[in-house]
């Protein structure tokens, strides 16, 4: 059984989208520069081919990264993740990489935390050629009532780590729904409603998320940028419950 405890100062990393170069340059290299040894990645990871796992371990060791934890977003291979999604807890995928099932509880320093991955893909229909079920899209991407109950059952937590953000977070960031058709809008609203119910029960003081590719801090909501963009990496201080977004940018080129 993995001990799910992180130090009080950690890195948080935005959507990777299977981009190994950005993980190394915008993740591991930045972590080393700032003395970070543990990173939580907020979903849309998609780097779990055996060759990817071996490279992650090598590069992490080179840069002094001891642990990389991730939970799922909407752009994941849920066939590979399998029933880990339904089982809260830390699931070791390599020496360094651990997947957090939906509703996993852990600590960051002296603070309590819960992770709840998942979101609805807003491009499912207009990008249909890349969103074939079982290849580029899985119905399991959305947050279900079962997921919400698994996340909320542990009671209050200081920090909520999610891929999507609640309706309150949408309002704080000044965001609107992105779906372009009724089918995906229903999925988006249903999934987000389940996340919002978790937030109401957990009452976090800080919410860290991805999904919108937006580097922005709004009230208690810390939104991370995506691979190759500014705000891809942030430093979370659990003592102050703050996230410092690093806005110098990163690139997978060259």
Coordinates of C-alpha atoms in Angstrom, one line a residue:
X1 CA 0.0 0.0 0.0
X2 CA 1.5 3.3 -1.0
X3 CA 1.9 6.0 1.6
X4 CA 0.0 9.0 0.1
X5 CA 1.9 11.9 1.6
X6 CA 3.6 14.8 -0.2
X7 CA 5.9 17.5 1.2
X8 CA 4.5 20.9 2.0
X9 CA 5.9 22.5 -1.2
X10 CA 5.2 20.8 -4.5
X11 CA 5.0 21.4 -8.2
X12 CA 1.7 21.3 -10.0
X13 CA 1.6 20.7 -13.7
X14 CA -1.0 21.5 -16.4
X15 CA -2.4 19.4 -19.2
X16 CA 0.5 17.4 -20.8
X17 CA -1.4 15.9 -23.8
X18 CA 1.1 13.1 -24.3
X19 CA 3.9 15.6 -24.9
X20 CA 7.1 14.1 -23.5
X21 CA 9.3 17.0 -24.4
X22 CA 7.1 19.4 -22.5
X23 CA 7.0 17.1 -19.5
X24 CA 10.8 17.1 -19.4
X25 CA 11.5 20.7 -20.3
X26 CA 8.4 22.4 -18.8
X27 CA 8.1 20.0 -15.9
X28 CA 11.2 18.2 -14.7
X29 CA 13.7 20.9 -15.7
X30 CA 11.6 23.7 -14.1
X31 CA 11.2 21.5 -11.0
X32 CA 15.0 21.1 -10.6
X33 CA 15.5 24.9 -11.1
X34 CA 13.1 25.6 -8.2
X35 CA 14.1 22.8 -5.9
X36 CA 10.9 20.8 -6.4
X37 CA 11.1 17.0 -5.9
X38 CA 7.4 16.1 -6.1
X39 CA 4.8 17.0 -8.8
X40 CA 1.1 16.5 -9.1
X41 CA -0.2 16.7 -12.7
X42 CA -3.8 17.7 -13.2
X43 CA -5.0 15.3 -16.0
X44 CA -4.8 14.9 -19.8
X45 CA -1.5 13.1 -19.2
X46 CA -1.6 10.2 -21.7
X47 CA 2.0 9.0 -21.3
X48 CA 1.8 5.5 -20.1
X49 CA 3.3 3.4 -23.0
X50 CA 6.0 1.2 -21.5
X51 CA 8.6 3.2 -23.4
X52 CA 7.2 6.4 -22.0
X53 CA 7.3 5.1 -18.5
X54 CA 10.9 4.1 -18.8
X55 CA 11.8 7.6 -20.1
X56 CA 9.8 9.3 -17.4
X57 CA 11.8 7.3 -14.8
X58 CA 15.2 8.2 -16.4
X59 CA 14.4 11.9 -16.8
X60 CA 13.0 12.2 -13.3
X61 CA 16.1 10.7 -11.9
X62 CA 18.3 13.0 -13.9
X63 CA 16.4 16.1 -12.6
X64 CA 16.0 15.0 -9.0
X65 CA 12.2 14.4 -9.2
X66 CA 11.3 11.7 -6.8
X67 CA 7.6 11.4 -7.5
X68 CA 5.1 12.4 -10.3
X69 CA 1.5 11.8 -9.4
X70 CA -1.3 12.3 -12.0
X71 CA -5.1 11.8 -12.2
X72 CA -7.2 11.5 -15.3
X73 CA -8.6 14.3 -17.5
X74 CA -10.9 13.7 -20.4
X75 CA -8.2 13.0 -23.0
X76 CA -6.9 9.8 -21.6
X77 CA -6.7 6.1 -22.7
X78 CA -9.3 4.7 -20.2
X79 CA -8.7 1.2 -21.6
X80 CA -5.1 1.4 -20.3
X81 CA -6.2 3.0 -17.0
X82 CA -8.8 0.4 -16.6
X83 CA -10.5 -0.1 -13.2
X84 CA -7.9 2.0 -11.5
X85 CA -10.2 4.9 -12.3
X86 CA -12.9 3.4 -10.0
X87 CA -10.5 2.6 -7.1
X88 CA -9.5 5.6 -4.9
X89 CA -5.8 5.3 -3.9
X90 CA -2.4 5.5 -5.5
X91 CA -1.7 3.0 -8.3
X92 CA 2.0 2.7 -9.1
X93 CA 2.6 2.7 -12.9
X94 CA 6.4 3.0 -12.7
X95 CA 9.2 3.8 -10.2
X96 CA 8.3 7.5 -10.3
X97 CA 4.8 7.7 -11.8
X98 CA 1.6 7.1 -9.7
X99 CA -2.0 7.4 -10.9
X100 CA -4.6 8.6 -8.4
X101 CA -8.0 7.0 -8.8
X102 CA -11.1 9.2 -8.5
X103 CA -11.7 10.2 -5.0
X104 CA -8.1 9.6 -3.7
X105 CA -7.3 11.2 -0.4
X106 CA -3.8 12.2 0.5
X107 CA -1.8 14.9 2.4
X108 CA 0.3 17.8 1.2
X109 CA 2.4 18.8 4.2
X110 CA 0.0 19.2 7.0
X111 CA -2.9 19.8 4.7
X112 CA -5.6 17.3 3.6
X113 CA -6.3 16.9 -0.1
X114 CA -8.6 14.9 -2.5
X115 CA -8.2 14.3 -6.2
X116 CA -11.1 13.9 -8.6
X117 CA -10.2 13.5 -12.3
X118 CA -12.5 13.6 -15.3
X119 CA -14.3 16.0 -17.5
X120 CA -16.5 16.0 -20.6
X121 CA -14.8 16.5 -24.0
X122 CA -16.2 19.6 -25.7
X123 CA -14.9 18.7 -29.1
X124 CA -16.4 15.2 -29.3
X125 CA -18.6 15.8 -32.3
X126 CA -16.8 18.6 -34.3
X127 CA -13.6 16.6 -33.9
X128 CA -15.3 13.3 -34.5
X129 CA -12.5 11.7 -36.6
X130 CA -10.2 11.9 -33.5
X131 CA -12.9 11.0 -31.0
X132 CA -13.7 7.5 -32.0
X133 CA -15.0 5.5 -29.0
X134 CA -12.3 3.2 -27.6
X135 CA -9.5 5.0 -29.5
X136 CA -9.6 8.7 -28.9
X137 CA -12.7 9.1 -26.7
X138 CA -14.2 7.1 -23.8
X139 CA -17.6 7.6 -22.1
X140 CA -15.7 7.0 -18.8
X141 CA -14.2 10.5 -19.1
X142 CA -17.2 12.2 -17.3
X143 CA -17.5 12.6 -13.5
X144 CA -20.3 10.3 -12.4
X145 CA -22.4 10.3 -9.2
X146 CA -20.4 7.3 -8.0
X147 CA -17.2 9.3 -8.5
X148 CA -18.7 12.3 -6.7
X149 CA -19.7 10.1 -3.7
X150 CA -16.2 8.5 -3.6
X151 CA -14.6 11.9 -3.4
X152 CA -17.0 13.5 -0.9
X153 CA -17.2 10.5 1.5
X154 CA -14.0 11.5 3.3
X155 CA -15.5 14.8 4.4
X156 CA -13.8 18.2 4.2
X157 CA -10.4 18.7 2.7
X158 CA -8.1 21.7 2.5
X159 CA -7.2 21.2 -1.2
X160 CA -9.3 19.9 -4.1
X161 CA -7.3 18.7 -7.1
X162 CA -9.5 18.3 -10.2
X163 CA -9.2 18.4 -14.0
X164 CA -12.4 20.3 -14.7
X165 CA -13.6 23.1 -12.4
X166 CA -17.0 23.6 -10.7
X167 CA -19.6 26.1 -11.8
X168 CA -18.4 28.5 -9.0
X169 CA -14.9 28.2 -10.5
X170 CA -16.2 28.9 -14.0
X171 CA -17.8 32.1 -12.6
X172 CA -14.7 33.2 -10.8
X173 CA -12.5 32.8 -13.9
X174 CA -15.1 34.4 -16.1
X175 CA -15.5 31.3 -18.2
X176 CA -18.5 30.1 -20.2
X177 CA -19.6 26.6 -21.4
X178 CA -17.6 25.6 -24.5
X179 CA -19.8 22.9 -26.0
X180 CA -21.1 23.5 -29.6
X181 CA -23.9 21.0 -29.6
X182 CA -26.6 19.7 -27.3
X183 CA -25.1 16.2 -26.7
X184 CA -21.8 17.5 -25.4
X185 CA -23.4 20.3 -23.5
X186 CA -25.5 17.9 -21.6
X187 CA -22.4 15.8 -20.8
X188 CA -20.4 18.8 -19.8
X189 CA -23.1 20.2 -17.5
X190 CA -23.8 16.9 -15.9
X191 CA -20.2 16.1 -15.2
X192 CA -19.5 19.6 -13.9
X193 CA -22.6 19.4 -11.6
X194 CA -21.2 16.3 -10.0
X195 CA -17.9 18.1 -9.4
X196 CA -19.7 21.1 -8.0
X197 CA -21.6 18.8 -5.5
X198 CA -18.2 17.5 -4.3
X199 CA -16.8 21.0 -3.9
X200 CA -19.9 22.0 -1.8
X201 CA -19.3 19.0 0.5
X202 CA -15.5 19.1 0.7
X203 CA -15.4 22.9 1.2
X204 CA -11.8 23.3 0.0
X205 CA -9.8 26.4 0.6
X206 CA -7.8 25.9 -2.6
X207 CA -8.8 24.3 -5.9
X208 CA -6.2 23.3 -8.4
X209 CA -7.3 22.3 -11.9
X210 CA -6.5 22.2 -15.6
X211 CA -8.7 21.5 -18.7
X212 CA -9.2 25.1 -19.8
X213 CA -5.5 25.8 -20.7
X214 CA -5.8 29.0 -18.8
X215 CA -3.0 30.2 -16.5
X216 CA -5.0 32.2 -14.0
X217 CA -5.6 32.6 -10.2
X218 CA -9.1 33.6 -9.4
X219 CA -10.0 33.8 -5.7
X220 CA -9.4 30.2 -4.4
X221 CA -9.2 28.7 -7.9
X222 CA -5.8 28.0 -9.5
X223 CA -6.0 27.2 -13.2
X224 CA -2.9 25.8 -15.0
X225 CA -1.8 26.4 -18.5
X226 CA -1.2 23.6 -21.0
X227 CA 2.0 22.1 -22.5
X228 CA 4.2 24.6 -24.4
X229 CA 2.3 27.5 -22.9
X230 CA 3.0 29.9 -19.9
X231 CA 1.6 28.8 -16.6
X232 CA 2.2 25.1 -17.4
X233 CA 4.1 24.8 -14.1
X234 CA 3.1 26.2 -10.7
X235 CA 4.5 25.9 -7.2
X236 CA 2.0 25.1 -4.5
X237 CA 2.8 26.1 -0.9
X238 CA 0.5 24.2 1.4
X239 CA 1.3 26.3 4.4
X240 CA -0.1 29.4 2.7
X241 CA -2.5 27.5 0.4
X242 CA -1.2 29.5 -2.6
X243 CA -0.1 28.6 -6.1
X244 CA 2.6 30.6 -7.9
X245 CA 2.2 30.2 -11.6
X246 CA 5.4 30.4 -13.6
X247 CA 4.7 32.5 -16.6
X248 CA 8.0 32.4 -18.5
X249 CA 6.6 29.7 -20.8
X250 CA 8.1 26.5 -22.1
X251 CA 8.5 24.9 -25.5
X252 CA 8.8 21.4 -26.9
X253 CA 10.7 22.7 -29.9
X254 CA 14.5 22.3 -30.3

